Short mmCIF file of C-alpha atoms in Angstrom, two decimals:
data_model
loop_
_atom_site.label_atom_id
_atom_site.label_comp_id
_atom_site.label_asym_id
_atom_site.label_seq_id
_atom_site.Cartn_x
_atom_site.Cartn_y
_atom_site.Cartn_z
CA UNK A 942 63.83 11.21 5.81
CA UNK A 943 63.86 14.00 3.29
CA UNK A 944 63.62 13.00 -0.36
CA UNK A 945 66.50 13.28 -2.61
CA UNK A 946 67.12 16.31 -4.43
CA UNK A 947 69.31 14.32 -7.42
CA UNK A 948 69.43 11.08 -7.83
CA UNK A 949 72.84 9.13 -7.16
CA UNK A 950 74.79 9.05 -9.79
CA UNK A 951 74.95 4.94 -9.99
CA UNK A 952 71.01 5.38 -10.94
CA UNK A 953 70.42 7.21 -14.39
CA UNK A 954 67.29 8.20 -15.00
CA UNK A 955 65.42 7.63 -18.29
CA UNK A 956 63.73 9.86 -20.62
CA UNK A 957 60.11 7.97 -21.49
CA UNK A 958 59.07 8.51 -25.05
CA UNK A 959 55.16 8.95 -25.65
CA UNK A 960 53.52 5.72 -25.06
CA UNK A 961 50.52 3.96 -27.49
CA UNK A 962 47.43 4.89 -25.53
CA UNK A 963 44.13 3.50 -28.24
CA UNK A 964 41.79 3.63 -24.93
CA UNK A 965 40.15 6.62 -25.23
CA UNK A 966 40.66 9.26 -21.59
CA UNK A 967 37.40 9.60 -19.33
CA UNK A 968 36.78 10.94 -16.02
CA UNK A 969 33.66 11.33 -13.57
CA UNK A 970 32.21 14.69 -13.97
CA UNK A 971 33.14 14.79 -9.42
CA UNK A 972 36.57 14.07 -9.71
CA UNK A 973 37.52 17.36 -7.90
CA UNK A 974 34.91 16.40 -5.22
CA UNK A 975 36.34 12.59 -4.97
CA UNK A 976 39.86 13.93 -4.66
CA UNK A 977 39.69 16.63 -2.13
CA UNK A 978 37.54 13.70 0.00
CA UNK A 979 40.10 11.63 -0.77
CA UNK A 980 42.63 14.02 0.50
CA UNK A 981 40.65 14.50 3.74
CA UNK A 982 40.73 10.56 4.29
CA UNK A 983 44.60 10.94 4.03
CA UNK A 984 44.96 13.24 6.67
CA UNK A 985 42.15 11.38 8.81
CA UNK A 986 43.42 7.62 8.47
CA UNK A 987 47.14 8.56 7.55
CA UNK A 988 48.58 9.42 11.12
CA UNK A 989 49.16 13.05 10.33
CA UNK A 990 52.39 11.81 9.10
CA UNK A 991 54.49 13.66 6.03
CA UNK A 992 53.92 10.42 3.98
CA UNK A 993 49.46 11.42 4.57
CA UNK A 994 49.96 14.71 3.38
CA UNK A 995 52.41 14.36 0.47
CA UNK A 996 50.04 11.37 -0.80
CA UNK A 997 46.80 13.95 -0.49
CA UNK A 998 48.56 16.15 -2.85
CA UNK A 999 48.91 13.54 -5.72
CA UNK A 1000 45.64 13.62 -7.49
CA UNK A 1001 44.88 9.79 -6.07
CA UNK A 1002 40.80 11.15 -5.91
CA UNK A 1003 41.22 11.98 -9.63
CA UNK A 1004 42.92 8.39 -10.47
CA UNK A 1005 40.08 6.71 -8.96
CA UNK A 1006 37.79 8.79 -11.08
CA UNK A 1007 39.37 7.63 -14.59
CA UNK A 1008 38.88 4.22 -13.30
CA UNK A 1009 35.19 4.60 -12.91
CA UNK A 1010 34.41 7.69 -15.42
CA UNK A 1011 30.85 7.06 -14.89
CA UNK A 1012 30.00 4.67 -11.99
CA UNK A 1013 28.25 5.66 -9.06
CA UNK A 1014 30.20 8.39 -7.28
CA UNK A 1015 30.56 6.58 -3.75
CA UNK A 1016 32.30 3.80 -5.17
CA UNK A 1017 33.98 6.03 -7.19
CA UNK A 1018 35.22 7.71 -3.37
CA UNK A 1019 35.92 4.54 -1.99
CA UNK A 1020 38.65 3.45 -5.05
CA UNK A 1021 40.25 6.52 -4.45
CA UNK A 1022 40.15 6.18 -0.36
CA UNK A 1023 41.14 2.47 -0.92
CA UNK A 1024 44.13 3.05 -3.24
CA UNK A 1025 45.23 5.86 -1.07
CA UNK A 1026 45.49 3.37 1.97
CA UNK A 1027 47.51 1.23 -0.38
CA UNK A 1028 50.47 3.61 -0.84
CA UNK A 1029 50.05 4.70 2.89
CA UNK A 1030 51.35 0.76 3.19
CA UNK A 1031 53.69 0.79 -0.02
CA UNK A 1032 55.71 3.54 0.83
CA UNK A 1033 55.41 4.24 4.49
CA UNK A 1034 55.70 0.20 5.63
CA UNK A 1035 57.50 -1.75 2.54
CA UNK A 1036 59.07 0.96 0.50
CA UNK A 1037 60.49 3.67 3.17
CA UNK A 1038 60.18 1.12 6.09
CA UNK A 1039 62.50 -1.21 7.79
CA UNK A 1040 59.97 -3.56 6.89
CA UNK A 1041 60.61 -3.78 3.24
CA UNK A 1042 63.96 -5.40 4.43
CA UNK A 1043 62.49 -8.11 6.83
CA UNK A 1044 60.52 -10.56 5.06
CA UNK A 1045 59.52 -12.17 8.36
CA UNK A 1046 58.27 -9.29 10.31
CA UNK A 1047 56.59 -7.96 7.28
CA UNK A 1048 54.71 -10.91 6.76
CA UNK A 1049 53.62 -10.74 10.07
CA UNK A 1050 52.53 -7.01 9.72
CA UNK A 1051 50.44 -7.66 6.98
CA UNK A 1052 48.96 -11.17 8.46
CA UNK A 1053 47.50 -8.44 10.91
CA UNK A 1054 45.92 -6.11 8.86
CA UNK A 1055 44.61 -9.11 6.50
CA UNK A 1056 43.10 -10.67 9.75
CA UNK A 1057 41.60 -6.99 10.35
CA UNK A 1058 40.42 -6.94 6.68
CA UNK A 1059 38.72 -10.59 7.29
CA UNK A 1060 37.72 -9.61 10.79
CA UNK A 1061 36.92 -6.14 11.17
CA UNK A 1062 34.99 -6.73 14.38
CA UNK A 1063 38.50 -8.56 15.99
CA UNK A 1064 40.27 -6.33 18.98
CA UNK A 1065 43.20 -5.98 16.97
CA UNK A 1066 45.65 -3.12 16.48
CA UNK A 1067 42.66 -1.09 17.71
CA UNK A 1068 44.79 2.24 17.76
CA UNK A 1069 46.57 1.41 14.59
CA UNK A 1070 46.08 4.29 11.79
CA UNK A 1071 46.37 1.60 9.21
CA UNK A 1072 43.67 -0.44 10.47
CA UNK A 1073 41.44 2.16 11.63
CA UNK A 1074 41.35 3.15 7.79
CA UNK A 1075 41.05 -0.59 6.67
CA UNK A 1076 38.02 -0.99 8.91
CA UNK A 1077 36.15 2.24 7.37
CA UNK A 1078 37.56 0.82 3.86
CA UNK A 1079 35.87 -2.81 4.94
CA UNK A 1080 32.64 -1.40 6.42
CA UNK A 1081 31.69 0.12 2.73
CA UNK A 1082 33.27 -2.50 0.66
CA UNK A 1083 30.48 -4.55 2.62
CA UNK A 1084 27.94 -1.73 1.99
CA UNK A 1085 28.71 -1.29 -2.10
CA UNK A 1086 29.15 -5.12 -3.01
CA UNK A 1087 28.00 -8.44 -2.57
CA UNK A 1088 29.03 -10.87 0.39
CA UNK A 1089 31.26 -13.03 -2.56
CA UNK A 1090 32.38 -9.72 -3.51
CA UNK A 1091 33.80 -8.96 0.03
CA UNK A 1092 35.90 -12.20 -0.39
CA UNK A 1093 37.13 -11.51 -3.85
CA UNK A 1094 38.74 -8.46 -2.25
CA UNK A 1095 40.06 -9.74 0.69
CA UNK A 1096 41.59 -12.32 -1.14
CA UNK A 1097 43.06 -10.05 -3.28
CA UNK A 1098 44.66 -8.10 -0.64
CA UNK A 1099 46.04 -11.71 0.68
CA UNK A 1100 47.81 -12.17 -2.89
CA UNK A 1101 49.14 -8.68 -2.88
CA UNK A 1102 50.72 -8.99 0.59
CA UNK A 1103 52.20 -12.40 -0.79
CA UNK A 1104 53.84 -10.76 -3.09
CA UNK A 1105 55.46 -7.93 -1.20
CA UNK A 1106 56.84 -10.16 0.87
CA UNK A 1107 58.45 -12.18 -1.98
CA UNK A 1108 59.80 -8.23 -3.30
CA UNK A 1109 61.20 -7.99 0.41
CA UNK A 1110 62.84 -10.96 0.23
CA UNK A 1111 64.58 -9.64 -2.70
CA UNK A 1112 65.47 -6.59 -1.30
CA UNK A 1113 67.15 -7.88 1.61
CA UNK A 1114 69.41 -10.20 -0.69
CA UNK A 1115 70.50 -7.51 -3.13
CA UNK A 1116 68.96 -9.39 -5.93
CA UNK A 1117 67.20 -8.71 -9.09
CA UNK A 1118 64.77 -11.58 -10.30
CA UNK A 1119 64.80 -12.62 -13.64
CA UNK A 1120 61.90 -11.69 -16.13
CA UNK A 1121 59.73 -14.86 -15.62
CA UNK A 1122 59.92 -14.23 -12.09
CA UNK A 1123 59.83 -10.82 -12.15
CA UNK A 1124 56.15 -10.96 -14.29
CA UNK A 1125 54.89 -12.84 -11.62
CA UNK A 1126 55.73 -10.75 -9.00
CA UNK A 1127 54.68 -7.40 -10.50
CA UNK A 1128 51.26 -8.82 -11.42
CA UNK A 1129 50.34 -8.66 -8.00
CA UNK A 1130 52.33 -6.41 -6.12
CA UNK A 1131 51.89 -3.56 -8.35
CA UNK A 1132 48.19 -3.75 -6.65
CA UNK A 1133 45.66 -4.18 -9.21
CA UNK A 1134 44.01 -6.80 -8.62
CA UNK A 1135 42.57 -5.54 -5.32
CA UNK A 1136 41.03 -3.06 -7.86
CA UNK A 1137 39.26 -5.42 -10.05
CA UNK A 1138 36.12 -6.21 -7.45
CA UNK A 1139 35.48 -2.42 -7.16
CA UNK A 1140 35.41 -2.23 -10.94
CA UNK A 1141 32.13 -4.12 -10.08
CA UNK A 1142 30.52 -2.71 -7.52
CA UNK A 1143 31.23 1.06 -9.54
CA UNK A 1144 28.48 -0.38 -11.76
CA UNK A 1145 26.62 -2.13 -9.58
CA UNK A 1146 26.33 -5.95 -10.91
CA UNK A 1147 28.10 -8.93 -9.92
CA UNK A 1148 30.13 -11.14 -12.52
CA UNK A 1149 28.97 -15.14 -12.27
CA UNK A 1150 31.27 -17.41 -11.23
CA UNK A 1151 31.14 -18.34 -14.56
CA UNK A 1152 32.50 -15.13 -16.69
CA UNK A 1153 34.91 -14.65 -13.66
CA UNK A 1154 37.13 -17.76 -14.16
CA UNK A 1155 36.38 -17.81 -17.80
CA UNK A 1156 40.02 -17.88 -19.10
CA UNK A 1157 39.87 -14.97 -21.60
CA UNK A 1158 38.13 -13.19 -18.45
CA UNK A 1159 41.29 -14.27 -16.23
CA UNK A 1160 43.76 -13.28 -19.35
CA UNK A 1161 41.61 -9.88 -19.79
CA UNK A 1162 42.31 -8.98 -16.45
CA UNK A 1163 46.25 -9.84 -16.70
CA UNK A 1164 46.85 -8.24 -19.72
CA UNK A 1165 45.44 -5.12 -18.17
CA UNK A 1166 47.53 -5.57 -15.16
CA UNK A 1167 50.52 -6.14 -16.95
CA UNK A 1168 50.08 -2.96 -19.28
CA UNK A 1169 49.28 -1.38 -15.81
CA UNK A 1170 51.90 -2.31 -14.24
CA UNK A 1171 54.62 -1.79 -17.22
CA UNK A 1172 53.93 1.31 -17.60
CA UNK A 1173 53.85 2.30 -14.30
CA UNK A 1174 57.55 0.77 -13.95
CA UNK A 1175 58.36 3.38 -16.91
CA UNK A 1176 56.90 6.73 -15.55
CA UNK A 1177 57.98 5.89 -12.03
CA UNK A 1178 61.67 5.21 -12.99
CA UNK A 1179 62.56 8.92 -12.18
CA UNK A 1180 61.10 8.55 -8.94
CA UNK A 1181 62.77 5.17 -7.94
CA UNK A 1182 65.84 6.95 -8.70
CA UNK A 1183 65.21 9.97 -6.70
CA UNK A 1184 64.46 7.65 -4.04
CA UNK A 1185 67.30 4.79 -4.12
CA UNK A 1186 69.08 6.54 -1.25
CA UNK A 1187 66.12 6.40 0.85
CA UNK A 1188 66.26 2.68 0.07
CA UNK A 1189 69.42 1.48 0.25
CA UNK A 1190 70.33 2.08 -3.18
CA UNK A 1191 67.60 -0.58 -4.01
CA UNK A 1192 65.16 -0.42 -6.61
CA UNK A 1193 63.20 -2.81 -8.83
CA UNK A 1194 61.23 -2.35 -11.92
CA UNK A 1195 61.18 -4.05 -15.42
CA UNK A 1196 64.26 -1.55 -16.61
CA UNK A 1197 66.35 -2.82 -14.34
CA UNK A 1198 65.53 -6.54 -14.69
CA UNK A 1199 66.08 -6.09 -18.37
CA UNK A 1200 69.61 -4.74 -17.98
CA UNK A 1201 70.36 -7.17 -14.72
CA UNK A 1202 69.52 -10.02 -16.63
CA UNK A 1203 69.97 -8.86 -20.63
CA UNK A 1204 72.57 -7.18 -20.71
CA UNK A 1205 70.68 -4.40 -22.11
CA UNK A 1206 71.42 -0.61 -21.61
CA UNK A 1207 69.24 1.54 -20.29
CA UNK A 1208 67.80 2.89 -23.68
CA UNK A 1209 67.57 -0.34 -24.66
CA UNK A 1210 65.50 -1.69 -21.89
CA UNK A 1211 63.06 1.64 -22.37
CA UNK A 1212 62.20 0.44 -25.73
CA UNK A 1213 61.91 -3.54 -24.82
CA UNK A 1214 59.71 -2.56 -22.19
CA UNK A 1215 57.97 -0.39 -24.41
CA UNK A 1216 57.26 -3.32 -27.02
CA UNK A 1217 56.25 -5.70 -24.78
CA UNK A 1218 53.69 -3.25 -22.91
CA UNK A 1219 52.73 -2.71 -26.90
CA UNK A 1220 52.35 -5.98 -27.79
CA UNK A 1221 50.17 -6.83 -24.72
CA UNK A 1222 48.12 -3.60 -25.56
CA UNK A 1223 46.98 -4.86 -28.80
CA UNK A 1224 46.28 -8.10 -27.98
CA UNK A 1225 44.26 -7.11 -24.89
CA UNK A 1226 41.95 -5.29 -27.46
CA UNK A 1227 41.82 -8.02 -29.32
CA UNK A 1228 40.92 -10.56 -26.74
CA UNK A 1229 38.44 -7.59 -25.04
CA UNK A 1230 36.96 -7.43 -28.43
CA UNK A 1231 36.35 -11.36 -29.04
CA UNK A 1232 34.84 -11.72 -25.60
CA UNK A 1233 32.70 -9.20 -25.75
CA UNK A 1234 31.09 -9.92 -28.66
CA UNK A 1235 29.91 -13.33 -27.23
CA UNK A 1236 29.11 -11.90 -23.54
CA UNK A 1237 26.55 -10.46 -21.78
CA UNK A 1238 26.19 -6.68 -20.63
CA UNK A 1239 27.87 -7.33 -16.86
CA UNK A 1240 30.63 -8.74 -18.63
CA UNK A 1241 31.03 -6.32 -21.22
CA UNK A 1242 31.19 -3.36 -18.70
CA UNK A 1243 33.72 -5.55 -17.08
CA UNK A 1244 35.92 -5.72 -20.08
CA UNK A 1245 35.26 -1.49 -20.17
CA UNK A 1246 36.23 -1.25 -17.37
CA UNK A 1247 39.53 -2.84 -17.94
CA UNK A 1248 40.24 -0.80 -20.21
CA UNK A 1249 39.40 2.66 -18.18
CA UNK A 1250 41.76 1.21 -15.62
CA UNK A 1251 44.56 1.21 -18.30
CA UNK A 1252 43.85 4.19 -19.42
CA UNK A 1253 43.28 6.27 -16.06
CA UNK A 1254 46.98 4.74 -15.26
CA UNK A 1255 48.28 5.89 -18.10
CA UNK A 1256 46.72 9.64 -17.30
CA UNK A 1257 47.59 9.83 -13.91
CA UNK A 1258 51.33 8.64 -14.78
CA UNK A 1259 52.27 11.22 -16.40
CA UNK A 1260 50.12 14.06 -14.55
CA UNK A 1261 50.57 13.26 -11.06
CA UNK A 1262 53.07 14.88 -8.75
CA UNK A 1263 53.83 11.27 -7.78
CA UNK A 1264 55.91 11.04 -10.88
CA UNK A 1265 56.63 14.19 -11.98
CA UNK A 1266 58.44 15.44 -9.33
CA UNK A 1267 58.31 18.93 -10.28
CA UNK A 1268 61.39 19.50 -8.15
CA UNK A 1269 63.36 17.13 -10.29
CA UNK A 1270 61.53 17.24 -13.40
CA UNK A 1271 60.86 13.31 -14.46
CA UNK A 1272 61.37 13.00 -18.61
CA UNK A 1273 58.25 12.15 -18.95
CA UNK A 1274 56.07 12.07 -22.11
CA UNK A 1275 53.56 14.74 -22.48
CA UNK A 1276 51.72 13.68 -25.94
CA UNK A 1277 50.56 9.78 -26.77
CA UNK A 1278 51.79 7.65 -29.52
CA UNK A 1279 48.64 6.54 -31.96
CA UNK A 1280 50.67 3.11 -32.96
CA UNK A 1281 52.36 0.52 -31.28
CA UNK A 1282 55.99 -0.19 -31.62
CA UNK A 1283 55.33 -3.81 -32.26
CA UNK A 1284 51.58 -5.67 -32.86
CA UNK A 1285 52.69 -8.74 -33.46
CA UNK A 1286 50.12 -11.65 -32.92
CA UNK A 1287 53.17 -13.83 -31.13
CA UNK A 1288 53.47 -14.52 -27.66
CA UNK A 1289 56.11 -12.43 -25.59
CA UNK A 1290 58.94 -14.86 -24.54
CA UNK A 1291 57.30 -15.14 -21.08
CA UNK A 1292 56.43 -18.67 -20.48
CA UNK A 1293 53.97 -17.74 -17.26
CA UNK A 1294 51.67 -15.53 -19.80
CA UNK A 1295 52.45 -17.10 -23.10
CA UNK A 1296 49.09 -19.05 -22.97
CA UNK A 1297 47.31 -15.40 -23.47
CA UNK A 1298 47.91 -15.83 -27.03
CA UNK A 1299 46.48 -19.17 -27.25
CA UNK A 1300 43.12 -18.98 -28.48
CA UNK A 1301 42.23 -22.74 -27.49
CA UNK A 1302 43.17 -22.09 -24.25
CA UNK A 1303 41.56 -18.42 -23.86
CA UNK A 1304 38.17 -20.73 -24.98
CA UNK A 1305 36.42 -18.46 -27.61
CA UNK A 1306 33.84 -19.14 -29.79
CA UNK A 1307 34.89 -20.02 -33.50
CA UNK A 1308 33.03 -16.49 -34.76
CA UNK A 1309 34.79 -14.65 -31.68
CA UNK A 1310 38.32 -16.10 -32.92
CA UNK A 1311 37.87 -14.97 -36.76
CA UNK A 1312 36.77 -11.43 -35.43
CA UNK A 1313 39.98 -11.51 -33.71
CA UNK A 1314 42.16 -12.65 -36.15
CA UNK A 1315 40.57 -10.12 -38.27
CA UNK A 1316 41.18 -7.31 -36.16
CA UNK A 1317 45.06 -8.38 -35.76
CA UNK A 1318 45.28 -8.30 -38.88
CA UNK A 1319 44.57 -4.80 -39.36
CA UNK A 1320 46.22 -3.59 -36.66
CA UNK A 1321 49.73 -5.45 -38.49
CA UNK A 1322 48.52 -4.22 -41.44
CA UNK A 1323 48.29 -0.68 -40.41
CA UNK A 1324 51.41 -0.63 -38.03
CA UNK A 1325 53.39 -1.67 -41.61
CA UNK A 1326 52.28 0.67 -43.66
#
């Protein structure tokens, strides 16, 4: 199907104000090289299909390059290969796909490919564009990273597909799920945890068991998903609209749970959103900061790497074709705010992710929680002044 040229006139389209980026930009010094490789995998592994060459034109090489701004350039290739092969399944199987309405048979599309991930020496969808590129994806994920490593990401792509299907379930009912729900949901399907084990292997060090399941490690990583995923709900909402024909006049993102469920209108949502995606943002720094300082250098470029995977999200947003739709110009921001709308050092209202703020729970050292407190302060300080 052709896209949309306006977007129906039941779905209005916001206009994004500038959002508080404090993560300063970086990219690799290849990031044309990455991306026009990464454009050649699309056309390789994407079945010469529209879908291939429209994502090859989206700067996905260039994404992958913020992530890792100055990790080894391979692994750099393979992020931007890898999250290319993720939208080839996002929009060509769930979002523009009968698929996305058959909870069922998508589940049993994706068991495939997982199986194909787990087993890349199975006979299994042999011809299959999709798996083909999963097995090349596989064979240097095995290369670049440790056997545990392997694991971490195939078991990531297991909770992703999870979640998909619990989005397609949605979409087949017509329903909106409420915010608690909702969080839940987009921490995984908005695909970033599959990310985090390549954040590793772009430096070339393996987290212990230890610092992984450390819970201000696991709330690091959230928080950045969350922010990730937030703001990717905001610059996108152009695009959902453009699209909404395409899917049945379906769409989800936080904007619409927020006026489903809050009775909120649309400006209003923009600037809830905004505040929580704030809020998170500072304390992410905060937490990033405290754990750091009683860490150890594979866990500190961890942490950096969070935050260059914020950042580059926040860069390609609002520069990629994806969202700008230059044929429908998206309202998207073109400068960065230097303050948050709202730093306060209290929980969001989201039971699932309230323990974030908790700094018993999050287990830092007594010197690590004063630096913390200390920084929140200032940052409360300065957002009153």
């Amino acid at each position: 199907m052709s896209p949309l040229t306006d977007p129906p006139a039941t779905t209005p389209t916001p206009r994004i104000p500038p959002l508080y980026a404090p993560i300063p930009p970086a990219v690799h010094p290849r990031h044309t090289a990455i991306d026009n490789r990464t454009a050649a995998w699309a056309r390789r592994y994407g079945g010469g299909t529209r879908l291939s060459e429209r994502l090859a034109e989206q700067d996905i090489g260039v994404f992958a390059a913020r992530i890792l701004p100055t990790g080894r350039e391979d692994v750099a290739q393979l992020l931007g290969d890898f999250v290319l092969w993720l939208f080839l399944v996002d929009d060509g199987v769930i979002e523009e796909g009968e698929l996305g309405r058959a909870p069922g048979a998508l589940t049993a599309a994706l068991q495939r490919l997982l199986w194909v991930a787990e087993n890349p020496e199975a006979a299994l969808l042999t011809d299959d564009p999709l798996a083909k590129g999963l097995r090349d994806l596989h064979a240097r994920v095995a290369r670049y990273g440790t056997a545990g490593q392997v694991t971490q990401w195939v078991n990531a792509l297991r909770e992703y597909a999870l979640s998909v299907v619990w989005e397609a379930g949605h979409r087949l009912a017509g329903s909106v799920p409420d915010l608690e729900d909702y969080t839940l949901m987009r921490l995984y399907d908005g695909a970033t945890t599959v990310v985090l084990p390549l954040l590793e292997m772009g430096y070339g060090y393996e987290l212990s068991p230890q610092e992984r399941a450390h819970p201000a490690t696991r709330a690091a990583a959230q928080m950045a998903s969350f922010i990730i995923t937030w703001d990717n709900d905001l610059l996108s909402a152009h695009k959902e609209a453009q699209e909404a024909g395409q899917t049945g006049d379906y769409y989800l993102n936080v904007l619409r749970v927020l006026t489903h469920h809050h009775g909120l209108s649309l400006a209003q949502a923009v600037s809830t959103a905004i505040a929580q995606r704030d809020r998170v943002m500072v304390h992410f720094q905060r937490v990033c900061s405290a754990l750091a300082s009683q860490s150890g250098p594979q866990l500190r470029q961890y942490l950096d790497s969070l935050g260059n995977f914020v950042r580059a999200s926040l860069d390609w947003g609002v520069s990629s074709h994806r969202y700008t739709t230059p044929h429908d110009p998206a309202g998207l921001p073109s400068t960065f705010a230097s303050m948050p709308t709202d730093a306060r050092a209290e929980p969001l209202a989201i039971s699932a992710i309230s323990w974030w703020w908790d700094p018993h729970r999050l287990r830092l050292s007594p010197s690590a929680r004063r630096s913390r407190q200390t920084s929140g302060n200032s940052a409360l300080l300065a957002t009153s002044a």
